[in-house]
Amino acid sequence: MPSLTAETLAALEEKLQIAFKAFDEDGSGAVDTKEITKMMLSLGLLVQPEVVAKMIKEADTDSSGQIEWEEFKAVMVKQAEANSSTGPFAALVNRKNDGPMPPKWNPAKSGPGFEIDGLQVTKKGGGWGVQAFDTSLSSSGTDSCDVLIEFTEIPGECYIGLIGNNFTKEFNVDPKTSGHAIVCHYAGIDTPGQFYHKAQDTGSVIRLGPLKKGDAIQLEVRMKDKTVRFSQLDEVDIEAAKMPTVKSSQIVDDLMSEMFVAIACGPAPEGKPFVFKLLGASCEKIGRAHV
């Protein structure tokens, strides 16, 4: 295992101090389960207790149940020397520290009736509207993406999923009719999700559970495998860093070569707009160098 030069080590330590402070939100000098959970949610990642436990174990050499600065530095230096990020905690740090800019709502890919206000999008008025993110996903570029979207207000039909690069430029169609969309359709609150795969109805085979107001959907897009996992979660509270419960989950394959995460809404009743909130997002790119 090659050792880092003193100059490289000093530069790495400076960078890691910034990363550690981002994790150590309360400034206690240690990263605990709650802070790791909050960081994962902010990156749009699916949080599972056993995964968080593995992250703590990877770096927690004194078995305190927390990761102190020296432990944090040690595991990241070891990873840099090995030019690897196979450990779960190291992989999380690299996604936060070195990943591409997280995806966000794109005004240039916004259909009729949509309004963007930071992390929140609102859809009003009649007709269909589609709202996409700005990050292009492909097997030769940004190939992995995780997003966590809350269904804040759902007064009618809506979709969540992926659209291809050749989806209509007007962003004003019902996605289930498009051969350039892979989406989960909800007819409204208390209805199960039904999938449409390139205009083919697969709802009788693949579906998520009934939608409740405040539920969130986590999308785990892996373009190298051409798969996307849909996970429906109960209410997500990032500030409290509560681990949400996965209510149902489904993997869909056979993605197109270039895709964008998107939502779509049908006509909104007068005075009752659709509201979605982006709770967290991150992505990775093939061949990107890690610290």
PDB file of C-alpha atoms in Angstrom:
ATOM      1  CA  MET A   1       0.000   0.000   0.000  1.00  0.00           C
ATOM      2  CA  PRO A   2       1.673   3.280  -1.074  1.00  0.00           C
ATOM      3  CA  SER A   3       2.106   5.993   1.560  1.00  0.00           C
ATOM      4  CA  LEU A   4       0.998   9.544   0.946  1.00  0.00           C
ATOM      5  CA  THR A   5       3.636  12.265   0.787  1.00  0.00           C
ATOM      6  CA  ALA A   6       3.653  14.837   3.587  1.00  0.00           C
ATOM      7  CA  GLU A   7       2.366  17.478   1.174  1.00  0.00           C
ATOM      8  CA  THR A   8      -0.451  15.255  -0.111  1.00  0.00           C
ATOM      9  CA  LEU A   9      -1.390  14.239   3.421  1.00  0.00           C
ATOM     10  CA  ALA A  10      -1.572  17.868   4.554  1.00  0.00           C
ATOM     11  CA  ALA A  11      -3.831  18.800   1.627  1.00  0.00           C
ATOM     12  CA  LEU A  12      -6.022  15.760   2.280  1.00  0.00           C
ATOM     13  CA  GLU A  13      -6.316  16.579   5.993  1.00  0.00           C
ATOM     14  CA  GLU A  14      -7.436  20.130   5.202  1.00  0.00           C
ATOM     15  CA  LYS A  15     -10.106  18.782   2.875  1.00  0.00           C
ATOM     16  CA  LEU A  16     -11.212  16.172   5.394  1.00  0.00           C
ATOM     17  CA  GLN A  17     -11.617  18.772   8.137  1.00  0.00           C
ATOM     18  CA  ILE A  18     -14.207  20.527   5.969  1.00  0.00           C
ATOM     19  CA  ALA A  19     -15.984  17.228   5.327  1.00  0.00           C
ATOM     20  CA  PHE A  20     -15.929  16.297   9.028  1.00  0.00           C
ATOM     21  CA  LYS A  21     -17.518  19.603  10.019  1.00  0.00           C
ATOM     22  CA  ALA A  22     -20.295  18.972   7.482  1.00  0.00           C
ATOM     23  CA  PHE A  23     -21.079  15.663   9.205  1.00  0.00           C
ATOM     24  CA  ASP A  24     -20.545  16.916  12.762  1.00  0.00           C
ATOM     25  CA  GLU A  25     -23.513  19.269  12.684  1.00  0.00           C
ATOM     26  CA  ASP A  26     -23.657  19.927  16.435  1.00  0.00           C
ATOM     27  CA  GLY A  27     -19.919  20.645  16.669  1.00  0.00           C
ATOM     28  CA  SER A  28     -19.394  18.017  19.374  1.00  0.00           C
ATOM     29  CA  GLY A  29     -16.206  16.678  17.808  1.00  0.00           C
ATOM     30  CA  ALA A  30     -17.831  13.333  17.008  1.00  0.00           C
ATOM     31  CA  VAL A  31     -20.252  11.992  14.406  1.00  0.00           C
ATOM     32  CA  ASP A  32     -23.103   9.880  15.759  1.00  0.00           C
ATOM     33  CA  THR A  33     -25.912   7.759  14.307  1.00  0.00           C
ATOM     34  CA  LYS A  34     -28.310  10.708  14.091  1.00  0.00           C
ATOM     35  CA  GLU A  35     -25.825  12.831  12.144  1.00  0.00           C
ATOM     36  CA  ILE A  36     -25.040  10.016   9.693  1.00  0.00           C
ATOM     37  CA  THR A  37     -28.767   9.412   9.205  1.00  0.00           C
ATOM     38  CA  LYS A  38     -29.377  13.101   8.526  1.00  0.00           C
ATOM     39  CA  MET A  39     -26.491  13.235   6.051  1.00  0.00           C
ATOM     40  CA  MET A  40     -27.795  10.171   4.195  1.00  0.00           C
ATOM     41  CA  LEU A  41     -31.294  11.630   3.946  1.00  0.00           C
ATOM     42  CA  SER A  42     -29.914  14.946   2.665  1.00  0.00           C
ATOM     43  CA  LEU A  43     -28.134  12.971  -0.090  1.00  0.00           C
ATOM     44  CA  GLY A  44     -31.379  11.211  -1.017  1.00  0.00           C
ATOM     45  CA  LEU A  45     -30.074   7.842   0.164  1.00  0.00           C
ATOM     46  CA  LEU A  46     -32.219   5.095   1.616  1.00  0.00           C
ATOM     47  CA  VAL A  47     -31.422   4.802   5.329  1.00  0.00           C
ATOM     48  CA  GLN A  48     -31.363   1.364   6.935  1.00  0.00           C
ATOM     49  CA  PRO A  49     -30.256   0.755  10.547  1.00  0.00           C
ATOM     50  CA  GLU A  50     -27.855  -2.041   9.646  1.00  0.00           C
ATOM     51  CA  VAL A  51     -26.097   0.151   7.067  1.00  0.00           C
ATOM     52  CA  VAL A  52     -25.650   3.011   9.553  1.00  0.00           C
ATOM     53  CA  ALA A  53     -24.296   0.503  12.091  1.00  0.00           C
ATOM     54  CA  LYS A  54     -21.725  -0.697   9.528  1.00  0.00           C
ATOM     55  CA  MET A  55     -20.655   2.895   8.887  1.00  0.00           C
ATOM     56  CA  ILE A  56     -20.032   3.477  12.583  1.00  0.00           C
ATOM     57  CA  LYS A  57     -18.187   0.162  12.942  1.00  0.00           C
ATOM     58  CA  GLU A  58     -15.911   0.914   9.979  1.00  0.00           C
ATOM     59  CA  ALA A  59     -14.291   3.876  11.720  1.00  0.00           C
ATOM     60  CA  ASP A  60     -15.124   3.537  15.444  1.00  0.00           C
ATOM     61  CA  THR A  61     -11.902   1.969  16.723  1.00  0.00           C
ATOM     62  CA  ASP A  62     -12.548   2.781  20.408  1.00  0.00           C
ATOM     63  CA  SER A  63     -16.100   1.334  20.348  1.00  0.00           C
ATOM     64  CA  SER A  64     -17.629   4.557  21.667  1.00  0.00           C
ATOM     65  CA  GLY A  65     -20.539   4.367  19.257  1.00  0.00           C
ATOM     66  CA  GLN A  66     -19.362   7.588  17.606  1.00  0.00           C
ATOM     67  CA  ILE A  67     -16.702   8.585  15.083  1.00  0.00           C
ATOM     68  CA  GLU A  68     -14.213  11.128  16.410  1.00  0.00           C
ATOM     69  CA  TRP A  69     -12.008  13.295  14.199  1.00  0.00           C
ATOM     70  CA  GLU A  70      -8.898  11.084  14.474  1.00  0.00           C
ATOM     71  CA  GLU A  71     -10.979   7.997  13.609  1.00  0.00           C
ATOM     72  CA  PHE A  72     -12.568   9.832  10.698  1.00  0.00           C
ATOM     73  CA  LYS A  73      -9.163  10.913   9.393  1.00  0.00           C
ATOM     74  CA  ALA A  74      -7.659   7.440   9.824  1.00  0.00           C
ATOM     75  CA  VAL A  75     -10.306   5.623   7.777  1.00  0.00           C
ATOM     76  CA  MET A  76     -10.226   8.255   5.019  1.00  0.00           C
ATOM     77  CA  VAL A  77      -6.411   8.306   4.801  1.00  0.00           C
ATOM     78  CA  LYS A  78      -6.405   4.495   4.635  1.00  0.00           C
ATOM     79  CA  GLN A  79      -8.926   4.659   1.818  1.00  0.00           C
ATOM     80  CA  ALA A  80      -6.857   7.292  -0.037  1.00  0.00           C
ATOM     81  CA  GLU A  81      -3.698   5.204   0.275  1.00  0.00           C
ATOM     82  CA  ALA A  82      -5.505   2.161  -1.112  1.00  0.00           C
ATOM     83  CA  ASN A  83      -7.200   4.293  -3.789  1.00  0.00           C
ATOM     84  CA  SER A  84     -10.441   2.636  -2.792  1.00  0.00           C
ATOM     85  CA  SER A  85     -13.800   3.528  -1.221  1.00  0.00           C
ATOM     86  CA  THR A  86     -15.204   0.089  -0.561  1.00  0.00           C
ATOM     87  CA  GLY A  87     -16.139   0.805   3.058  1.00  0.00           C
ATOM     88  CA  PRO A  88     -19.668   2.173   3.574  1.00  0.00           C
ATOM     89  CA  PHE A  89     -18.616   5.219   5.595  1.00  0.00           C
ATOM     90  CA  ALA A  90     -15.806   6.133   3.187  1.00  0.00           C
ATOM     91  CA  ALA A  91     -18.217   5.773   0.270  1.00  0.00           C
ATOM     92  CA  LEU A  92     -20.705   8.120   1.990  1.00  0.00           C
ATOM     93  CA  VAL A  93     -18.007  10.735   2.650  1.00  0.00           C
ATOM     94  CA  ASN A  94     -16.861  10.580  -0.972  1.00  0.00           C
ATOM     95  CA  ARG A  95     -20.374  11.029  -2.290  1.00  0.00           C
ATOM     96  CA  LYS A  96     -20.843  14.082  -0.074  1.00  0.00           C
ATOM     97  CA  ASN A  97     -17.360  15.464  -0.673  1.00  0.00           C
ATOM     98  CA  ASP A  98     -16.530  14.580  -4.281  1.00  0.00           C
ATOM     99  CA  GLY A  99     -19.780  13.750  -6.051  1.00  0.00           C
ATOM    100  CA  PRO A 100     -21.145  15.877  -8.900  1.00  0.00           C
ATOM    101  CA  MET A 101     -23.497  18.706  -8.036  1.00  0.00           C
ATOM    102  CA  PRO A 102     -26.754  17.238  -6.714  1.00  0.00           C
ATOM    103  CA  PRO A 103     -29.700  17.222  -9.143  1.00  0.00           C
ATOM    104  CA  LYS A 104     -32.321  19.942  -8.795  1.00  0.00           C
ATOM    105  CA  TRP A 105     -35.568  21.042 -10.439  1.00  0.00           C
ATOM    106  CA  ASN A 106     -34.902  22.497 -13.893  1.00  0.00           C
ATOM    107  CA  PRO A 107     -36.911  25.552 -15.111  1.00  0.00           C
ATOM    108  CA  ALA A 108     -35.984  24.620 -18.697  1.00  0.00           C
ATOM    109  CA  LYS A 109     -37.708  21.243 -18.275  1.00  0.00           C
ATOM    110  CA  SER A 110     -40.912  22.546 -16.725  1.00  0.00           C
ATOM    111  CA  GLY A 111     -44.398  21.921 -18.094  1.00  0.00           C
ATOM    112  CA  PRO A 112     -47.553  24.062 -17.904  1.00  0.00           C
ATOM    113  CA  GLY A 113     -48.671  25.097 -14.431  1.00  0.00           C
ATOM    114  CA  PHE A 114     -45.429  24.336 -12.586  1.00  0.00           C
ATOM    115  CA  GLU A 115     -43.709  26.841 -10.310  1.00  0.00           C
ATOM    116  CA  ILE A 116     -40.303  26.243  -8.698  1.00  0.00           C
ATOM    117  CA  ASP A 117     -39.442  27.728  -5.306  1.00  0.00           C
ATOM    118  CA  GLY A 118     -36.085  26.375  -4.191  1.00  0.00           C
ATOM    119  CA  LEU A 119     -36.559  22.720  -3.279  1.00  0.00           C
ATOM    120  CA  GLN A 120     -40.332  22.853  -3.706  1.00  0.00           C
ATOM    121  CA  VAL A 121     -42.415  22.639  -6.871  1.00  0.00           C
ATOM    122  CA  THR A 122     -46.101  23.492  -7.186  1.00  0.00           C
ATOM    123  CA  LYS A 123     -48.445  22.590 -10.025  1.00  0.00           C
ATOM    124  CA  LYS A 124     -51.675  24.514 -10.589  1.00  0.00           C
ATOM    125  CA  GLY A 125     -54.282  24.637 -13.333  1.00  0.00           C
ATOM    126  CA  GLY A 126     -55.735  22.224 -15.850  1.00  0.00           C
ATOM    127  CA  GLY A 127     -54.031  19.875 -18.264  1.00  0.00           C
ATOM    128  CA  TRP A 128     -50.949  17.746 -17.810  1.00  0.00           C
ATOM    129  CA  GLY A 129     -47.580  19.100 -16.759  1.00  0.00           C
ATOM    130  CA  VAL A 130     -44.204  17.371 -16.369  1.00  0.00           C
ATOM    131  CA  GLN A 131     -41.320  18.709 -14.274  1.00  0.00           C
ATOM    132  CA  ALA A 132     -37.833  17.208 -14.686  1.00  0.00           C
ATOM    133  CA  PHE A 133     -34.492  17.541 -12.941  1.00  0.00           C
ATOM    134  CA  ASP A 134     -31.421  19.083 -14.563  1.00  0.00           C
ATOM    135  CA  THR A 135     -29.026  16.102 -14.281  1.00  0.00           C
ATOM    136  CA  SER A 136     -28.621  13.854 -17.300  1.00  0.00           C
ATOM    137  CA  LEU A 137     -28.078  10.220 -16.300  1.00  0.00           C
ATOM    138  CA  SER A 138     -26.240   7.768 -18.570  1.00  0.00           C
ATOM    139  CA  SER A 139     -24.009   4.702 -18.295  1.00  0.00           C
ATOM    140  CA  SER A 140     -21.046   6.685 -19.655  1.00  0.00           C
ATOM    141  CA  GLY A 141     -21.384   9.758 -17.427  1.00  0.00           C
ATOM    142  CA  THR A 142     -23.307  10.495 -14.252  1.00  0.00           C
ATOM    143  CA  ASP A 143     -24.471   6.938 -13.859  1.00  0.00           C
ATOM    144  CA  SER A 144     -25.836   6.772 -10.291  1.00  0.00           C
ATOM    145  CA  CYS A 145     -28.437   9.027  -8.750  1.00  0.00           C
ATOM    146  CA  ASP A 146     -30.484   8.954  -5.542  1.00  0.00           C
ATOM    147  CA  VAL A 147     -33.342  11.349  -4.854  1.00  0.00           C
ATOM    148  CA  LEU A 148     -35.888  11.633  -2.053  1.00  0.00           C
ATOM    149  CA  ILE A 149     -39.125  13.472  -2.920  1.00  0.00           C
ATOM    150  CA  GLU A 150     -42.024  14.184  -0.584  1.00  0.00           C
ATOM    151  CA  PHE A 151     -45.639  14.097  -1.773  1.00  0.00           C
ATOM    152  CA  THR A 152     -46.752  17.148   0.224  1.00  0.00           C
ATOM    153  CA  GLU A 153     -50.135  17.821  -1.416  1.00  0.00           C
ATOM    154  CA  ILE A 154     -51.694  15.381  -3.894  1.00  0.00           C
ATOM    155  CA  PRO A 155     -55.229  16.459  -4.960  1.00  0.00           C
ATOM    156  CA  GLY A 156     -55.320  14.289  -8.104  1.00  0.00           C
ATOM    157  CA  GLU A 157     -53.394  12.051 -10.505  1.00  0.00           C
ATOM    158  CA  CYS A 158     -49.598  12.192 -10.477  1.00  0.00           C
ATOM    159  CA  TYR A 159     -46.510  10.287 -11.599  1.00  0.00           C
ATOM    160  CA  ILE A 160     -42.926   9.946 -10.457  1.00  0.00           C
ATOM    161  CA  GLY A 161     -40.083   8.276 -12.322  1.00  0.00           C
ATOM    162  CA  LEU A 162     -37.789   8.796 -15.310  1.00  0.00           C
ATOM    163  CA  ILE A 163     -38.128  10.341 -18.747  1.00  0.00           C
ATOM    164  CA  GLY A 164     -35.799   9.881 -21.709  1.00  0.00           C
ATOM    165  CA  ASN A 165     -33.961  12.559 -23.637  1.00  0.00           C
ATOM    166  CA  ASN A 166     -36.515  12.301 -26.468  1.00  0.00           C
ATOM    167  CA  PHE A 167     -39.510  12.993 -24.233  1.00  0.00           C
ATOM    168  CA  THR A 168     -41.695  15.802 -25.607  1.00  0.00           C
ATOM    169  CA  LYS A 169     -40.073  19.237 -25.270  1.00  0.00           C
ATOM    170  CA  GLU A 170     -43.410  20.768 -24.293  1.00  0.00           C
ATOM    171  CA  PHE A 171     -43.565  18.648 -21.101  1.00  0.00           C
ATOM    172  CA  ASN A 172     -47.339  18.645 -21.310  1.00  0.00           C
ATOM    173  CA  VAL A 173     -48.416  15.033 -21.869  1.00  0.00           C
ATOM    174  CA  ASP A 174     -49.688  12.167 -19.729  1.00  0.00           C
ATOM    175  CA  PRO A 175     -46.421  10.165 -19.294  1.00  0.00           C
ATOM    176  CA  LYS A 176     -48.122   6.775 -19.545  1.00  0.00           C
ATOM    177  CA  THR A 177     -48.714   7.488 -23.245  1.00  0.00           C
ATOM    178  CA  SER A 178     -45.017   8.140 -23.922  1.00  0.00           C
ATOM    179  CA  GLY A 179     -42.553   5.525 -25.103  1.00  0.00           C
ATOM    180  CA  HIS A 180     -39.859   7.669 -23.463  1.00  0.00           C
ATOM    181  CA  ALA A 181     -41.001   7.354 -19.855  1.00  0.00           C
ATOM    182  CA  ILE A 182     -40.728   4.825 -17.016  1.00  0.00           C
ATOM    183  CA  VAL A 183     -43.023   6.045 -14.263  1.00  0.00           C
ATOM    184  CA  CYS A 184     -45.149   5.037 -11.284  1.00  0.00           C
ATOM    185  CA  HIS A 185     -48.692   6.386 -11.511  1.00  0.00           C
ATOM    186  CA  TYR A 186     -50.895   7.292  -8.539  1.00  0.00           C
ATOM    187  CA  ALA A 187     -54.575   8.000  -9.110  1.00  0.00           C
ATOM    188  CA  GLY A 188     -54.544   9.986  -5.858  1.00  0.00           C
ATOM    189  CA  ILE A 189     -54.399   9.529  -2.099  1.00  0.00           C
ATOM    190  CA  ASP A 190     -55.131   6.002  -0.807  1.00  0.00           C
ATOM    191  CA  THR A 191     -54.441   4.433  -4.214  1.00  0.00           C
ATOM    192  CA  PRO A 192     -51.564   2.035  -4.984  1.00  0.00           C
ATOM    193  CA  GLY A 193     -48.850   2.968  -7.467  1.00  0.00           C
ATOM    194  CA  GLN A 194     -49.052   1.382 -10.906  1.00  0.00           C
ATOM    195  CA  PHE A 195     -46.116   1.292 -13.332  1.00  0.00           C
ATOM    196  CA  TYR A 196     -45.979   2.311 -16.986  1.00  0.00           C
ATOM    197  CA  HIS A 197     -42.847   1.189 -18.812  1.00  0.00           C
ATOM    198  CA  LYS A 198     -42.359   2.876 -22.203  1.00  0.00           C
ATOM    199  CA  ALA A 199     -46.175   3.173 -22.591  1.00  0.00           C
ATOM    200  CA  GLN A 200     -46.718  -0.445 -21.531  1.00  0.00           C
ATOM    201  CA  ASP A 201     -48.972  -0.933 -18.492  1.00  0.00           C
ATOM    202  CA  THR A 202     -47.174  -3.239 -16.040  1.00  0.00           C
ATOM    203  CA  GLY A 203     -49.389  -2.306 -13.091  1.00  0.00           C
ATOM    204  CA  SER A 204     -50.827  -5.781 -12.639  1.00  0.00           C
ATOM    205  CA  VAL A 205     -47.301  -7.139 -12.190  1.00  0.00           C
ATOM    206  CA  ILE A 206     -45.440  -4.253 -10.509  1.00  0.00           C
ATOM    207  CA  ARG A 207     -46.954  -1.843  -8.003  1.00  0.00           C
ATOM    208  CA  LEU A 208     -46.218   0.109  -4.843  1.00  0.00           C
ATOM    209  CA  GLY A 209     -48.555   0.431  -1.869  1.00  0.00           C
ATOM    210  CA  PRO A 210     -51.316   3.041  -1.387  1.00  0.00           C
ATOM    211  CA  LEU A 211     -50.094   6.646  -1.295  1.00  0.00           C
ATOM    212  CA  LYS A 212     -50.592   8.757   1.832  1.00  0.00           C
ATOM    213  CA  LYS A 213     -50.151  12.524   2.147  1.00  0.00           C
ATOM    214  CA  GLY A 214     -46.618  13.211   3.357  1.00  0.00           C
ATOM    215  CA  ASP A 215     -45.200   9.945   2.023  1.00  0.00           C
ATOM    216  CA  ALA A 216     -41.901  10.136   0.186  1.00  0.00           C
ATOM    217  CA  ILE A 217     -40.496   8.241  -2.773  1.00  0.00           C
ATOM    218  CA  GLN A 218     -36.816   7.373  -2.973  1.00  0.00           C
ATOM    219  CA  LEU A 219     -35.442   6.678  -6.449  1.00  0.00           C
ATOM    220  CA  GLU A 220     -32.165   4.764  -6.736  1.00  0.00           C
ATOM    221  CA  VAL A 221     -31.056   5.006 -10.369  1.00  0.00           C
ATOM    222  CA  ARG A 222     -28.182   2.808 -11.559  1.00  0.00           C
ATOM    223  CA  MET A 223     -27.565   3.391 -15.250  1.00  0.00           C
ATOM    224  CA  LYS A 224     -24.783   0.789 -15.537  1.00  0.00           C
ATOM    225  CA  ASP A 225     -27.340  -1.846 -14.565  1.00  0.00           C
ATOM    226  CA  LYS A 226     -30.164   0.008 -16.347  1.00  0.00           C
ATOM    227  CA  THR A 227     -32.291  -0.274 -13.209  1.00  0.00           C
ATOM    228  CA  VAL A 228     -34.203   2.052 -10.918  1.00  0.00           C
ATOM    229  CA  ARG A 229     -35.486   1.074  -7.491  1.00  0.00           C
ATOM    230  CA  PHE A 230     -38.644   2.819  -6.275  1.00  0.00           C
ATOM    231  CA  SER A 231     -39.053   2.809  -2.480  1.00  0.00           C
ATOM    232  CA  GLN A 232     -42.153   4.281  -0.854  1.00  0.00           C
ATOM    233  CA  LEU A 233     -41.445   5.654   2.635  1.00  0.00           C
ATOM    234  CA  ASP A 234     -43.553   6.953   5.464  1.00  0.00           C
ATOM    235  CA  GLU A 235     -43.151  10.574   6.569  1.00  0.00           C
ATOM    236  CA  VAL A 236     -39.521  11.718   6.443  1.00  0.00           C
ATOM    237  CA  ASP A 237     -38.282  14.192   9.074  1.00  0.00           C
ATOM    238  CA  ILE A 238     -34.750  15.213   8.119  1.00  0.00           C
ATOM    239  CA  GLU A 239     -34.314  17.676  10.990  1.00  0.00           C
ATOM    240  CA  ALA A 240     -35.129  14.972  13.524  1.00  0.00           C
ATOM    241  CA  ALA A 241     -33.029  12.509  11.507  1.00  0.00           C
ATOM    242  CA  LYS A 242     -35.674   9.847  12.016  1.00  0.00           C
ATOM    243  CA  MET A 243     -35.097   6.681  10.002  1.00  0.00           C
ATOM    244  CA  PRO A 244     -38.205   6.365   7.811  1.00  0.00           C
ATOM    245  CA  THR A 245     -39.975   3.056   7.314  1.00  0.00           C
ATOM    246  CA  VAL A 246     -39.897   1.509   3.836  1.00  0.00           C
ATOM    247  CA  LYS A 247     -43.566   0.721   3.108  1.00  0.00           C
ATOM    248  CA  SER A 248     -42.936  -0.956  -0.243  1.00  0.00           C
ATOM    249  CA  SER A 249     -40.176  -1.231  -2.832  1.00  0.00           C
ATOM    250  CA  GLN A 250     -39.872  -2.262  -6.466  1.00  0.00           C
ATOM    251  CA  ILE A 251     -37.027  -2.537  -9.002  1.00  0.00           C
ATOM    252  CA  VAL A 252     -37.724  -1.684 -12.650  1.00  0.00           C
ATOM    253  CA  ASP A 253     -35.177  -2.456 -15.367  1.00  0.00           C
ATOM    254  CA  ASP A 254     -34.565  -1.815 -19.078  1.00  0.00           C
ATOM    255  CA  LEU A 255     -33.893   1.912 -18.787  1.00  0.00           C
ATOM    256  CA  MET A 256     -33.123   4.069 -21.798  1.00  0.00           C
ATOM    257  CA  SER A 257     -29.581   5.263 -22.559  1.00  0.00           C
ATOM    258  CA  GLU A 258     -30.122   8.791 -21.187  1.00  0.00           C
ATOM    259  CA  MET A 259     -32.704   9.642 -18.551  1.00  0.00           C
ATOM    260  CA  PHE A 260     -33.893  12.404 -16.216  1.00  0.00           C
ATOM    261  CA  VAL A 261     -35.755  12.075 -12.918  1.00  0.00           C
ATOM    262  CA  ALA A 262     -39.191  13.672 -13.308  1.00  0.00           C
ATOM    263  CA  ILE A 263     -42.642  14.089 -11.808  1.00  0.00           C
ATOM    264  CA  ALA A 264     -45.918  14.733 -13.617  1.00  0.00           C
ATOM    265  CA  CYS A 265     -49.327  15.999 -12.541  1.00  0.00           C
ATOM    266  CA  GLY A 266     -52.780  16.010 -14.067  1.00  0.00           C
ATOM    267  CA  PRO A 267     -55.361  18.790 -13.719  1.00  0.00           C
ATOM    268  CA  ALA A 268     -55.268  20.473 -10.302  1.00  0.00           C
ATOM    269  CA  PRO A 269     -58.646  21.272  -8.688  1.00  0.00           C
ATOM    270  CA  GLU A 270     -59.328  24.985  -8.159  1.00  0.00           C
ATOM    271  CA  GLY A 271     -57.455  26.175  -5.080  1.00  0.00           C
ATOM    272  CA  LYS A 272     -55.813  22.780  -4.489  1.00  0.00           C
ATOM    273  CA  PRO A 273     -52.372  22.688  -6.102  1.00  0.00           C
ATOM    274  CA  PHE A 274     -50.016  19.732  -6.199  1.00  0.00           C
ATOM    275  CA  VAL A 275     -46.952  20.271  -4.004  1.00  0.00           C
ATOM    276  CA  PHE A 276     -43.745  18.222  -4.051  1.00  0.00           C
ATOM    277  CA  LYS A 277     -40.593  18.853  -2.014  1.00  0.00           C
ATOM    278  CA  LEU A 278     -37.086  17.656  -2.815  1.00  0.00           C
ATOM    279  CA  LEU A 279     -35.814  16.361   0.537  1.00  0.00           C
ATOM    280  CA  GLY A 280     -32.412  15.132  -0.607  1.00  0.00           C
ATOM    281  CA  ALA A 281     -30.396  14.240  -3.692  1.00  0.00           C
ATOM    282  CA  SER A 282     -26.933  13.201  -4.834  1.00  0.00           C
ATOM    283  CA  CYS A 283     -25.229  11.413  -7.689  1.00  0.00           C
ATOM    284  CA  GLU A 284     -21.985   9.751  -8.730  1.00  0.00           C
ATOM    285  CA  LYS A 285     -19.985   9.657 -11.929  1.00  0.00           C
ATOM    286  CA  ILE A 286     -17.982   6.803 -13.441  1.00  0.00           C
ATOM    287  CA  GLY A 287     -14.238   7.087 -12.954  1.00  0.00           C
ATOM    288  CA  ARG A 288     -14.411  10.083 -10.629  1.00  0.00           C
ATOM    289  CA  ALA A 289     -11.342  10.305  -8.447  1.00  0.00           C
ATOM    290  CA  HIS A 290     -11.881  10.173  -4.691  1.00  0.00           C
ATOM    291  CA  VAL A 291      -9.885  11.837  -1.919  1.00  0.00           C
TER     292      VAL A 291
END
